[in-house]
Structures are given as C-alpha cells and as structure tokens.
C-alpha cells in the first residue's frame, strides 16, 4: 500500500499542507502529519510538512505500515502521547531514524473516527523537554482536536464515494441557532432568546461547525445559507 | 481508584472487563429492565467492538464497582443510533471536543448508602472525577451522557448537576433515559472533589496498573499491534446490500427535509426488522 501525497493533488480551495503549516505556527509545534484510512476505498492517505528527505525515507521504508504511533492511536479515543510508546521496539527504530532529520520523539497522535469506519491520525511534534511539552499540550489540545477532525473530514469527503454519502445533518436546534447568529445576534443574545445556557448554545454551534466542515462560525453561517438550511437576512 | 481501559491495553484487563460487563448486565437488564443483549451473564453490545474507552472505578479489593464507556461523537456512537429516540429523531451533536458517555452505572449490591469510601455516592463521584479528568486531559470540553433518572438525581446531589439536557426523557424498560450535558471544566471537577472529599490523583499509578493486569506482572513485549495494512484488511467494509443501497440512494436523492426524514424512517424500520445492518443505518443517518 502506498502513501498518497494529497498535497500534490488538486484540492479546490484547500491547500492541506499549508493548513498543517498554519496549525504548527498557531500552536508552537515543529511538524504535523496526517494519515487517514478509508475502509470504503481501502486506502491509506497521508501528507506531512516534515522535511522532504524524511518523507522519502519514511515512505521508502514503509514506516507507515508499522508506525506504532499510528497503530496505537487507531485503537484509542484519546490522543496518544508518544511517551507511552517509548518502550516499543518499532518506535525506537523509527525514531532513531527520524532523529537524524531533526524530528523530536516528543509528540502525540490524535485519533479521529468518522461515521463510515473511516479513521484519521493527526500527529504533531515539538522538540522540547517533558515539562514544557506537558504544559503546551494542555494549552493546545482542544485546538488540535478540532483541526484533526476538520482535516480528516476534508480528506474523506474529497473522495467521490464518500462525498455521495456525505451531507450535513443538522438538528433543528443547530439550525435555529445559526439562523439567529446570521441575524446578527451574539451567542449570549441567542441563549437569552432561546432561554438556554450560553454553554448549550456553544456546544450546538461547535457541532454545527463540525457538520458543515467549517472552522469558524461565520464560515458555518455561509455554508448553511449556501445549503439553504438558513436564510440570509 | 480509577483505571482507564481502552483498545491499547484491554488485552491485559480481560478479567476486569468481564466484571464490568457482568455489572452492566445486573444494572441495565435486571434493575433498569432495558432491552439489552446479555450473553453468559455479560451485557455486551456492538459499540464495545469499536475500541471505546472504559473508565472503571475499583474498590480497595480491586473489584469493579463503577463504570462508564466513552466514545467520540465524530464516529458511530449510541445517540446516533440506538438512542436516537431520546433526541426526538433529531441528529446528534457531532464535535471533535464532545465525547459521549453511556452505560454509566455503579454496583449497589456491593456499595452501601451514606457517604463513606464504600458508598454509592463516593463511587459515583470518584468515577465522575476520573471520567471528567480523562476527558479534559484529552482536550475534550463537554460530555453528552445517557443516564437514567436515578443517576441524574445522584449527579444533582453530588454537586455535579448537568447544565442542560438534549431531546426528551424517554421511557426505557422499567424506567427512562435522558441525554445530559456536562462540561469538563476544572470548576466542575473541583466541586465534585470537594463534595466527596476526594484529594490527590484518582488514577491508578503504573505499579498498580501492572498489578491489576490479568497475569501480573507482564512487562515488556507489548501487544503485537500488527500493521496498519492489517487494520485496513481486518475491517473489510461490507458492501451494502441491494436494499441498503436503495436506502442510501433514497436519502441521497431526497430534495426536501421531509423526504430525507421519510427515507431515514424507512431505513430505521428496516433495521429494526433486521433487513438493514446497524452499520448501514449509521451511514444512512450521517
């Protein structure tokens, strides 16, 4: 099985590799990588912003098939810190090689599970001491979870077969809230109007953004209007 | 004490997992009368095959006295499937930072009333602290949890009241079920800890983890994790049957929400009749 470099494929309006760069930049990380398994198409997809020489070696050696970080994450619902894998022989052999290319063994892999048995593994790394890593992780994990799902959804829905299956199923509540936001109301306004808590509005907005493949609420509003779910005012 | 068992370490804790499945059978079939599958005294469903995370509460003898199961809301989970009635047929929440928790229960046969370390109240609080901290440390901000009214009352009494509910309370077996929202904030965790007088780390340390394993101590080696290629091969996506494909086509071809709802209702009906697989239904409902 080969790794398909999505960064070299045409992705309308989405440059996935520059997305990785942005995630690294915003979250104080050195490198990021994504690997996705689509059981319907029986493929593994991957793209990274690692140095080119390391990418080449990784693929030539077929590391994607025995990378313990990917294997472990695929069986976990929580992000897997690579510290948990340091005892594994396969981890040692891959990271001895990675080290020569300036890639740190300080990192983690965030698993994403999609609705069709599809899975994505989003890995990030940063060369720093354990304590600094612990603090950074705590600060950026929520952001990285969101980025991981966003990336995965885009990759999966870029494939013809899964695109057919995919259409956003928003609940009445999610649509209602997006409609109020489109009308210029703040999150707190919406909470007051619907007599629910601000946090309830927040979880519905977050869910709406995820279903619409949007990273921001204004993107979500734009897409919801485009799909005819809500009306522009 | 809390132990987290997931797809990575479950091969080492088969005995504890069996205790958990037995506890679930006693609670959900016997006490609550829910329509769950019990085989050989163990309640196990299709979601247990999806490598969920189990947060287990153990007493001083190392016996499972409380448990809950967590799944990501981005993938297949109970509210997108068997519990959809609770949401009045509405699609469930889906977010990278929201997990679903189900099969939340404590062992009332072993635990007593009151507030000691051996009480139902303490075990519930400790499990909540474990589940909330495990989620928080994974970058999760909120949990949607399916509970029965008794568990809801226990949460309220433990200063851990849900901040909201989704859908409606739905009759289920001898009781009913509801979907409650809990935030995984430090404020909530501190409140529950203060209520039950829980201080320090609730999670088992590495040494205890090793001692609790089936054939302790099994060090080194690690599981044979195979390869990613095996993983793809091991999960051959069954091709949709003609009927399942028909349902998928109907949903894809729907031009209005009504048409889509009707197509989904049909698929749900066929699924109940065993003519459409749960997996296909999940795809249809996404």
PDB file of C-alpha atoms in Angstrom, chain B residues 15-266:
ATOM      1  CA  UNK B  15     -10.948 -10.184  33.890  1.00  0.00           C
ATOM      2  CA  UNK B  16     -11.796  -6.636  34.969  1.00  0.00           C
ATOM      3  CA  UNK B  17     -13.695  -6.064  31.728  1.00  0.00           C
ATOM      4  CA  UNK B  18     -15.713  -9.235  32.343  1.00  0.00           C
ATOM      5  CA  UNK B  19     -16.607  -7.928  35.813  1.00  0.00           C
ATOM      6  CA  UNK B  20     -17.721  -4.699  34.166  1.00  0.00           C
ATOM      7  CA  UNK B  21     -19.878  -6.480  31.565  1.00  0.00           C
ATOM      8  CA  UNK B  22     -21.470  -8.511  34.395  1.00  0.00           C
ATOM      9  CA  UNK B  23     -22.146  -5.357  36.392  1.00  0.00           C
ATOM     10  CA  UNK B  24     -23.766  -3.802  33.325  1.00  0.00           C
ATOM     11  CA  UNK B  25     -25.999  -6.868  32.898  1.00  0.00           C
ATOM     12  CA  UNK B  26     -27.179  -6.619  36.515  1.00  0.00           C
ATOM     13  CA  UNK B  27     -27.846  -2.893  36.263  1.00  0.00           C
ATOM     14  CA  UNK B  28     -29.222  -2.392  32.761  1.00  0.00           C
ATOM     15  CA  UNK B  29     -31.107  -5.662  32.250  1.00  0.00           C
ATOM     16  CA  UNK B  30     -32.056  -6.705  35.780  1.00  0.00           C
ATOM     17  CA  UNK B  31     -32.535  -3.402  37.605  1.00  0.00           C
ATOM     18  CA  UNK B  32     -33.493  -0.946  34.841  1.00  0.00           C
ATOM     19  CA  UNK B  33     -35.124  -3.504  32.549  1.00  0.00           C
ATOM     20  CA  UNK B  34     -33.570  -2.037  29.402  1.00  0.00           C
ATOM     21  CA  UNK B  35     -33.674  -4.089  26.225  1.00  0.00           C
ATOM     22  CA  UNK B  36     -30.001  -5.071  26.192  1.00  0.00           C
ATOM     23  CA  UNK B  37     -28.305  -8.224  24.923  1.00  0.00           C
ATOM     24  CA  UNK B  38     -26.908 -10.379  27.712  1.00  0.00           C
ATOM     25  CA  UNK B  39     -24.896 -13.478  26.940  1.00  0.00           C
ATOM     26  CA  UNK B  40     -23.216 -15.635  29.529  1.00  0.00           C
ATOM     27  CA  UNK B  41     -24.180 -13.061  32.186  1.00  0.00           C
ATOM     28  CA  UNK B  42     -22.394 -10.259  30.341  1.00  0.00           C
ATOM     29  CA  UNK B  43     -24.004  -7.270  28.671  1.00  0.00           C
ATOM     30  CA  UNK B  44     -22.008  -6.521  25.530  1.00  0.00           C
ATOM     31  CA  UNK B  45     -23.222  -4.559  22.515  1.00  0.00           C
ATOM     32  CA  UNK B  46     -21.836  -3.592  19.110  1.00  0.00           C
ATOM     33  CA  UNK B  47     -20.277  -0.391  20.477  1.00  0.00           C
ATOM     34  CA  UNK B  48     -17.990  -2.462  22.691  1.00  0.00           C
ATOM     35  CA  UNK B  49     -16.364  -3.700  19.482  1.00  0.00           C
ATOM     36  CA  UNK B  50     -15.381  -0.144  18.491  1.00  0.00           C
ATOM     37  CA  UNK B  51     -12.499   0.205  20.952  1.00  0.00           C
ATOM     38  CA  UNK B  52     -14.247   2.620  23.323  1.00  0.00           C
ATOM     39  CA  UNK B  53     -12.537   3.848  26.474  1.00  0.00           C
ATOM     40  CA  UNK B  54     -13.853   2.365  29.717  1.00  0.00           C
ATOM     41  CA  UNK B  55     -13.384   4.322  32.884  1.00  0.00           C
ATOM     42  CA  UNK B  56     -13.531   1.796  35.722  1.00  0.00           C
ATOM     43  CA  UNK B  57     -13.979   2.552  39.415  1.00  0.00           C
ATOM     44  CA  UNK B  58     -12.348  -0.121  41.594  1.00  0.00           C
ATOM     45  CA  UNK B  59     -12.769  -0.686  45.316  1.00  0.00           C
ATOM     46  CA  UNK B  60      -9.905  -1.470  47.717  1.00  0.00           C
ATOM     47  CA  UNK B  61     -10.046  -5.175  46.776  1.00  0.00           C
ATOM     48  CA  UNK B  62      -9.572  -4.278  43.102  1.00  0.00           C
ATOM     49  CA  UNK B  63     -13.145  -5.150  42.170  1.00  0.00           C
ATOM     50  CA  UNK B  64     -15.083  -3.134  39.555  1.00  0.00           C
ATOM     51  CA  UNK B  65     -17.791  -1.168  41.415  1.00  0.00           C
ATOM     52  CA  UNK B  66     -18.482   1.571  38.879  1.00  0.00           C
ATOM     53  CA  UNK B  67     -18.018   2.051  35.162  1.00  0.00           C
ATOM     54  CA  UNK B  68     -18.759   4.224  32.181  1.00  0.00           C
ATOM     55  CA  UNK B  69     -17.961   3.947  28.478  1.00  0.00           C
ATOM     56  CA  UNK B  70     -16.772   6.806  26.285  1.00  0.00           C
ATOM     57  CA  UNK B  71     -16.905   7.211  22.502  1.00  0.00           C
ATOM     58  CA  UNK B  72     -16.150  10.094  20.158  1.00  0.00           C
ATOM     59  CA  UNK B  73     -19.201  11.881  18.747  1.00  0.00           C
ATOM     60  CA  UNK B  74     -17.465  12.200  15.366  1.00  0.00           C
ATOM     61  CA  UNK B  75     -17.858   8.472  14.717  1.00  0.00           C
ATOM     62  CA  UNK B  76     -20.513   5.837  15.432  1.00  0.00           C
ATOM     63  CA  UNK B  77     -21.946   6.238  18.916  1.00  0.00           C
ATOM     64  CA  UNK B  78     -25.172   5.385  20.727  1.00  0.00           C
ATOM     65  CA  UNK B  79     -27.043   8.663  20.286  1.00  0.00           C
ATOM     66  CA  UNK B  80     -26.510   8.457  16.526  1.00  0.00           C
ATOM     67  CA  UNK B  81     -28.049   5.018  16.570  1.00  0.00           C
ATOM     68  CA  UNK B  82     -29.912   3.058  19.229  1.00  0.00           C
ATOM     69  CA  UNK B  83     -30.635   6.047  21.489  1.00  0.00           C
ATOM     70  CA  UNK B  84     -31.885   8.345  18.729  1.00  0.00           C
ATOM     71  CA  UNK B  85     -35.404   8.271  20.236  1.00  0.00           C
ATOM     72  CA  UNK B  86     -34.098  10.331  23.172  1.00  0.00           C
ATOM     73  CA  UNK B  87     -33.274  13.134  20.721  1.00  0.00           C
ATOM     74  CA  UNK B  88     -36.821  13.090  19.272  1.00  0.00           C
ATOM     75  CA  UNK B  89     -35.385  11.812  15.998  1.00  0.00           C
ATOM     76  CA  UNK B  90     -33.053  14.806  15.664  1.00  0.00           C
ATOM     77  CA  UNK B  91     -29.455  14.208  14.524  1.00  0.00           C
ATOM     78  CA  UNK B  92     -26.997  14.020  17.457  1.00  0.00           C
ATOM     79  CA  UNK B  93     -24.248  16.512  18.281  1.00  0.00           C
ATOM     80  CA  UNK B  94     -21.012  15.958  16.389  1.00  0.00           C
ATOM     81  CA  UNK B  95     -17.844  17.646  17.547  1.00  0.00           C
ATOM     82  CA  UNK B  96     -14.138  16.954  17.950  1.00  0.00           C
ATOM     83  CA  UNK B  97     -14.328  18.210  21.523  1.00  0.00           C
ATOM     84  CA  UNK B  98     -17.509  16.463  22.703  1.00  0.00           C
ATOM     85  CA  UNK B  99     -17.495  12.826  23.786  1.00  0.00           C
ATOM     86  CA  UNK B 100     -20.469  10.610  24.508  1.00  0.00           C
ATOM     87  CA  UNK B 101     -20.649   8.602  27.691  1.00  0.00           C
ATOM     88  CA  UNK B 102     -23.001   5.649  28.101  1.00  0.00           C
ATOM     89  CA  UNK B 103     -23.553   2.627  30.382  1.00  0.00           C
ATOM     90  CA  UNK B 104     -22.792   4.780  33.405  1.00  0.00           C
ATOM     91  CA  UNK B 105     -23.501   2.660  36.480  1.00  0.00           C
ATOM     92  CA  UNK B 106     -22.416   1.740  39.997  1.00  0.00           C
ATOM     93  CA  UNK B 107     -22.725  -1.533  41.902  1.00  0.00           C
ATOM     94  CA  UNK B 108     -25.427  -1.049  44.530  1.00  0.00           C
ATOM     95  CA  UNK B 109     -25.045  -4.689  45.653  1.00  0.00           C
ATOM     96  CA  UNK B 110     -21.508  -4.100  46.875  1.00  0.00           C
ATOM     97  CA  UNK B 111     -21.644  -0.434  47.861  1.00  0.00           C
ATOM     98  CA  UNK B 112     -23.642   0.900  50.765  1.00  0.00           C
ATOM     99  CA  UNK B 113     -25.599   4.070  51.398  1.00  0.00           C
ATOM    100  CA  UNK B 114     -24.176   7.073  53.206  1.00  0.00           C
ATOM    101  CA  UNK B 115     -21.013   8.904  52.233  1.00  0.00           C
ATOM    102  CA  UNK B 116     -18.103   6.655  53.273  1.00  0.00           C
ATOM    103  CA  UNK B 117     -15.465   5.453  50.830  1.00  0.00           C
ATOM    104  CA  UNK B 118     -17.628   2.349  50.301  1.00  0.00           C
ATOM    105  CA  UNK B 119     -20.784   4.241  49.402  1.00  0.00           C
ATOM    106  CA  UNK B 120     -22.666   4.614  46.152  1.00  0.00           C
ATOM    107  CA  UNK B 121     -22.209   8.354  46.462  1.00  0.00           C
ATOM    108  CA  UNK B 122     -18.417   8.185  46.782  1.00  0.00           C
ATOM    109  CA  UNK B 123     -18.033   5.658  43.945  1.00  0.00           C
ATOM    110  CA  UNK B 124     -20.172   7.834  41.666  1.00  0.00           C
ATOM    111  CA  UNK B 125     -18.178  10.960  42.475  1.00  0.00           C
ATOM    112  CA  UNK B 126     -14.850   9.224  42.025  1.00  0.00           C
ATOM    113  CA  UNK B 127     -15.969   7.833  38.673  1.00  0.00           C
ATOM    114  CA  UNK B 128     -17.166  11.280  37.605  1.00  0.00           C
ATOM    115  CA  UNK B 129     -13.839  12.826  38.578  1.00  0.00           C
ATOM    116  CA  UNK B 130     -11.999  10.103  36.638  1.00  0.00           C
ATOM    117  CA  UNK B 131     -14.192  10.479  33.546  1.00  0.00           C
ATOM    118  CA  UNK B 132     -14.081  14.284  33.593  1.00  0.00           C
ATOM    119  CA  UNK B 133     -10.311  14.442  34.108  1.00  0.00           C
ATOM    120  CA  UNK B 134      -9.588  11.806  31.466  1.00  0.00           C
ATOM    121  CA  UNK B 135     -11.750  13.759  29.002  1.00  0.00           C
ATOM    122  CA  UNK B 136     -10.311  17.134  29.937  1.00  0.00           C
ATOM    123  CA  UNK B 137      -6.758  15.823  29.506  1.00  0.00           C
ATOM    124  CA  UNK B 138      -7.702  14.643  26.004  1.00  0.00           C
ATOM    125  CA  UNK B 139      -8.762  18.179  25.047  1.00  0.00           C
ATOM    126  CA  UNK B 140     -12.478  17.436  25.450  1.00  0.00           C
ATOM    127  CA  UNK B 141     -14.661  20.267  26.773  1.00  0.00           C
ATOM    128  CA  UNK B 142     -18.112  18.680  27.101  1.00  0.00           C
ATOM    129  CA  UNK B 143     -19.682  15.248  27.545  1.00  0.00           C
ATOM    130  CA  UNK B 144     -23.128  14.212  26.448  1.00  0.00           C
ATOM    131  CA  UNK B 145     -24.151  11.374  28.711  1.00  0.00           C
ATOM    132  CA  UNK B 146     -27.072   8.974  28.547  1.00  0.00           C
ATOM    133  CA  UNK B 147     -28.393   8.337  32.043  1.00  0.00           C
ATOM    134  CA  UNK B 148     -31.498   7.198  33.891  1.00  0.00           C
ATOM    135  CA  UNK B 149     -33.407   9.478  36.304  1.00  0.00           C
ATOM    136  CA  UNK B 150     -31.815   7.860  39.370  1.00  0.00           C
ATOM    137  CA  UNK B 151     -28.307   8.584  38.104  1.00  0.00           C
ATOM    138  CA  UNK B 152     -29.486  12.090  37.235  1.00  0.00           C
ATOM    139  CA  UNK B 153     -30.570  12.569  40.850  1.00  0.00           C
ATOM    140  CA  UNK B 154     -27.272  11.223  42.155  1.00  0.00           C
ATOM    141  CA  UNK B 155     -25.403  13.718  39.946  1.00  0.00           C
ATOM    142  CA  UNK B 156     -27.521  16.622  41.175  1.00  0.00           C
ATOM    143  CA  UNK B 157     -26.964  15.634  44.791  1.00  0.00           C
ATOM    144  CA  UNK B 158     -23.221  15.366  44.236  1.00  0.00           C
ATOM    145  CA  UNK B 159     -22.918  18.993  43.107  1.00  0.00           C
ATOM    146  CA  UNK B 160     -22.455  17.711  39.562  1.00  0.00           C
ATOM    147  CA  UNK B 161     -25.830  18.653  38.057  1.00  0.00           C
ATOM    148  CA  UNK B 162     -25.924  18.588  34.237  1.00  0.00           C
ATOM    149  CA  UNK B 163     -26.000  22.115  32.802  1.00  0.00           C
ATOM    150  CA  UNK B 164     -28.615  21.103  30.232  1.00  0.00           C
ATOM    151  CA  UNK B 165     -30.434  18.191  28.587  1.00  0.00           C
ATOM    152  CA  UNK B 166     -30.990  17.320  24.936  1.00  0.00           C
ATOM    153  CA  UNK B 167     -34.227  15.951  23.484  1.00  0.00           C
ATOM    154  CA  UNK B 168     -36.656  14.487  25.991  1.00  0.00           C
ATOM    155  CA  UNK B 169     -36.748  11.947  28.785  1.00  0.00           C
ATOM    156  CA  UNK B 170     -37.766   8.747  27.027  1.00  0.00           C
ATOM    157  CA  UNK B 171     -39.385   5.671  28.568  1.00  0.00           C
ATOM    158  CA  UNK B 172     -36.956   2.761  28.591  1.00  0.00           C
ATOM    159  CA  UNK B 173     -37.617  -0.557  30.326  1.00  0.00           C
ATOM    160  CA  UNK B 174     -38.725  -0.098  33.948  1.00  0.00           C
ATOM    161  CA  UNK B 175     -37.512   3.481  33.919  1.00  0.00           C
ATOM    162  CA  UNK B 176     -36.484   6.095  31.383  1.00  0.00           C
ATOM    163  CA  UNK B 177     -33.383   7.551  29.763  1.00  0.00           C
ATOM    164  CA  UNK B 178     -32.194  11.079  29.112  1.00  0.00           C
ATOM    165  CA  UNK B 179     -29.241  12.787  27.436  1.00  0.00           C
ATOM    166  CA  UNK B 180     -27.494  15.220  29.778  1.00  0.00           C
ATOM    167  CA  UNK B 181     -24.694  17.686  29.126  1.00  0.00           C
ATOM    168  CA  UNK B 182     -21.706  18.008  31.453  1.00  0.00           C
ATOM    169  CA  UNK B 183     -18.749  20.340  30.986  1.00  0.00           C
ATOM    170  CA  UNK B 184     -15.255  19.010  31.756  1.00  0.00           C
ATOM    171  CA  UNK B 185     -14.107  22.205  33.416  1.00  0.00           C
ATOM    172  CA  UNK B 186     -11.846  22.442  36.452  1.00  0.00           C
ATOM    173  CA  UNK B 187     -14.702  24.190  38.281  1.00  0.00           C
ATOM    174  CA  UNK B 188     -16.964  21.147  37.938  1.00  0.00           C
ATOM    175  CA  UNK B 189     -14.176  18.725  38.813  1.00  0.00           C
ATOM    176  CA  UNK B 190     -13.295  20.789  41.917  1.00  0.00           C
ATOM    177  CA  UNK B 191     -16.936  20.853  43.006  1.00  0.00           C
ATOM    178  CA  UNK B 192     -17.297  17.056  42.799  1.00  0.00           C
ATOM    179  CA  UNK B 193     -13.947  16.529  44.523  1.00  0.00           C
ATOM    180  CA  UNK B 194     -14.960  18.908  47.320  1.00  0.00           C
ATOM    181  CA  UNK B 195     -18.350  17.249  47.717  1.00  0.00           C
ATOM    182  CA  UNK B 196     -16.894  13.751  48.143  1.00  0.00           C
ATOM    183  CA  UNK B 197     -13.660  14.813  49.847  1.00  0.00           C
ATOM    184  CA  UNK B 198     -11.502  13.384  47.064  1.00  0.00           C
ATOM    185  CA  UNK B 199      -7.931  14.640  47.111  1.00  0.00           C
ATOM    186  CA  UNK B 200      -4.916  13.731  45.021  1.00  0.00           C
ATOM    187  CA  UNK B 201      -4.656  11.561  41.927  1.00  0.00           C
ATOM    188  CA  UNK B 202      -7.651   9.246  41.418  1.00  0.00           C
ATOM    189  CA  UNK B 203      -5.943   7.220  38.673  1.00  0.00           C
ATOM    190  CA  UNK B 204      -4.058   4.002  39.407  1.00  0.00           C
ATOM    191  CA  UNK B 205      -0.288   4.503  39.217  1.00  0.00           C
ATOM    192  CA  UNK B 206       1.895   2.433  36.875  1.00  0.00           C
ATOM    193  CA  UNK B 207       2.688  -0.124  39.579  1.00  0.00           C
ATOM    194  CA  UNK B 208      -0.972  -0.657  40.480  1.00  0.00           C
ATOM    195  CA  UNK B 209      -1.888  -0.804  36.794  1.00  0.00           C
ATOM    196  CA  UNK B 210       0.600  -3.641  36.373  1.00  0.00           C
ATOM    197  CA  UNK B 211      -0.668  -5.430  39.472  1.00  0.00           C
ATOM    198  CA  UNK B 212      -4.268  -5.275  38.242  1.00  0.00           C
ATOM    199  CA  UNK B 213      -3.471  -6.892  34.886  1.00  0.00           C
ATOM    200  CA  UNK B 214      -4.653 -10.459  34.190  1.00  0.00           C
ATOM    201  CA  UNK B 215      -1.307 -12.172  34.646  1.00  0.00           C
ATOM    202  CA  UNK B 216       0.597  -9.605  36.581  1.00  0.00           C
ATOM    203  CA  UNK B 217       3.240  -8.563  36.106  1.00  0.00           C
ATOM    204  CA  UNK B 218       3.522  -8.850  32.334  1.00  0.00           C
ATOM    205  CA  UNK B 219       6.253  -6.402  31.499  1.00  0.00           C
ATOM    206  CA  UNK B 220       7.880  -5.556  28.200  1.00  0.00           C
ATOM    207  CA  UNK B 221       6.999  -7.048  24.886  1.00  0.00           C
ATOM    208  CA  UNK B 222       3.796  -5.141  24.466  1.00  0.00           C
ATOM    209  CA  UNK B 223       0.926  -6.136  22.298  1.00  0.00           C
ATOM    210  CA  UNK B 224       1.591  -7.262  18.800  1.00  0.00           C
ATOM    211  CA  UNK B 225      -0.061  -4.380  17.113  1.00  0.00           C
ATOM    212  CA  UNK B 226       0.258  -5.738  13.603  1.00  0.00           C
ATOM    213  CA  UNK B 227       0.363  -3.186  10.869  1.00  0.00           C
ATOM    214  CA  UNK B 228      -1.868  -0.517   9.506  1.00  0.00           C
ATOM    215  CA  UNK B 229      -2.302  -2.698   6.479  1.00  0.00           C
ATOM    216  CA  UNK B 230      -3.795  -5.451   8.666  1.00  0.00           C
ATOM    217  CA  UNK B 231      -6.055  -2.846  10.145  1.00  0.00           C
ATOM    218  CA  UNK B 232      -7.486  -1.959   6.767  1.00  0.00           C
ATOM    219  CA  UNK B 233      -7.757  -5.612   5.834  1.00  0.00           C
ATOM    220  CA  UNK B 234      -9.325  -6.519   9.148  1.00  0.00           C
ATOM    221  CA  UNK B 235     -12.130  -4.083   8.599  1.00  0.00           C
ATOM    222  CA  UNK B 236     -13.459  -5.011   5.217  1.00  0.00           C
ATOM    223  CA  UNK B 237     -16.359  -2.645   4.837  1.00  0.00           C
ATOM    224  CA  UNK B 238     -19.202  -4.976   3.923  1.00  0.00           C
ATOM    225  CA  UNK B 239     -20.610  -3.934   0.581  1.00  0.00           C
ATOM    226  CA  UNK B 240     -24.099  -2.532   1.036  1.00  0.00           C
ATOM    227  CA  UNK B 241     -26.824  -4.994   0.115  1.00  0.00           C
ATOM    228  CA  UNK B 242     -29.261  -4.014  -2.617  1.00  0.00           C
ATOM    229  CA  UNK B 243     -31.759  -2.921  -0.009  1.00  0.00           C
ATOM    230  CA  UNK B 244     -29.187  -0.886   1.931  1.00  0.00           C
ATOM    231  CA  UNK B 245     -28.030   0.733  -1.295  1.00  0.00           C
ATOM    232  CA  UNK B 246     -31.642   1.584  -2.093  1.00  0.00           C
ATOM    233  CA  UNK B 247     -31.962   3.325   1.297  1.00  0.00           C
ATOM    234  CA  UNK B 248     -28.697   5.209   0.734  1.00  0.00           C
ATOM    235  CA  UNK B 249     -29.877   6.290  -2.714  1.00  0.00           C
ATOM    236  CA  UNK B 250     -33.219   7.437  -1.332  1.00  0.00           C
ATOM    237  CA  UNK B 251     -31.535   9.614   1.283  1.00  0.00           C
ATOM    238  CA  UNK B 252     -29.049  10.978  -1.272  1.00  0.00           C
ATOM    239  CA  UNK B 253     -31.841  11.738  -3.731  1.00  0.00           C
ATOM    240  CA  UNK B 254     -34.084  13.445  -1.155  1.00  0.00           C
ATOM    241  CA  UNK B 255     -34.812  17.003  -2.171  1.00  0.00           C
ATOM    242  CA  UNK B 256     -36.576  18.166   0.968  1.00  0.00           C
ATOM    243  CA  UNK B 257     -36.054  17.509   4.661  1.00  0.00           C
ATOM    244  CA  UNK B 258     -39.375  15.654   4.756  1.00  0.00           C
ATOM    245  CA  UNK B 259     -38.263  13.298   2.013  1.00  0.00           C
ATOM    246  CA  UNK B 260     -34.966  12.711   3.788  1.00  0.00           C
ATOM    247  CA  UNK B 261     -36.682  12.076   7.121  1.00  0.00           C
ATOM    248  CA  UNK B 262     -39.073   9.678   5.461  1.00  0.00           C
ATOM    249  CA  UNK B 263     -36.199   7.795   3.822  1.00  0.00           C
ATOM    250  CA  UNK B 264     -34.400   7.595   7.178  1.00  0.00           C
ATOM    251  CA  UNK B 265     -37.503   6.390   8.982  1.00  0.00           C
ATOM    252  CA  UNK B 266     -37.879   3.657   6.413  1.00  0.00           C
TER     253      UNK B 266
END
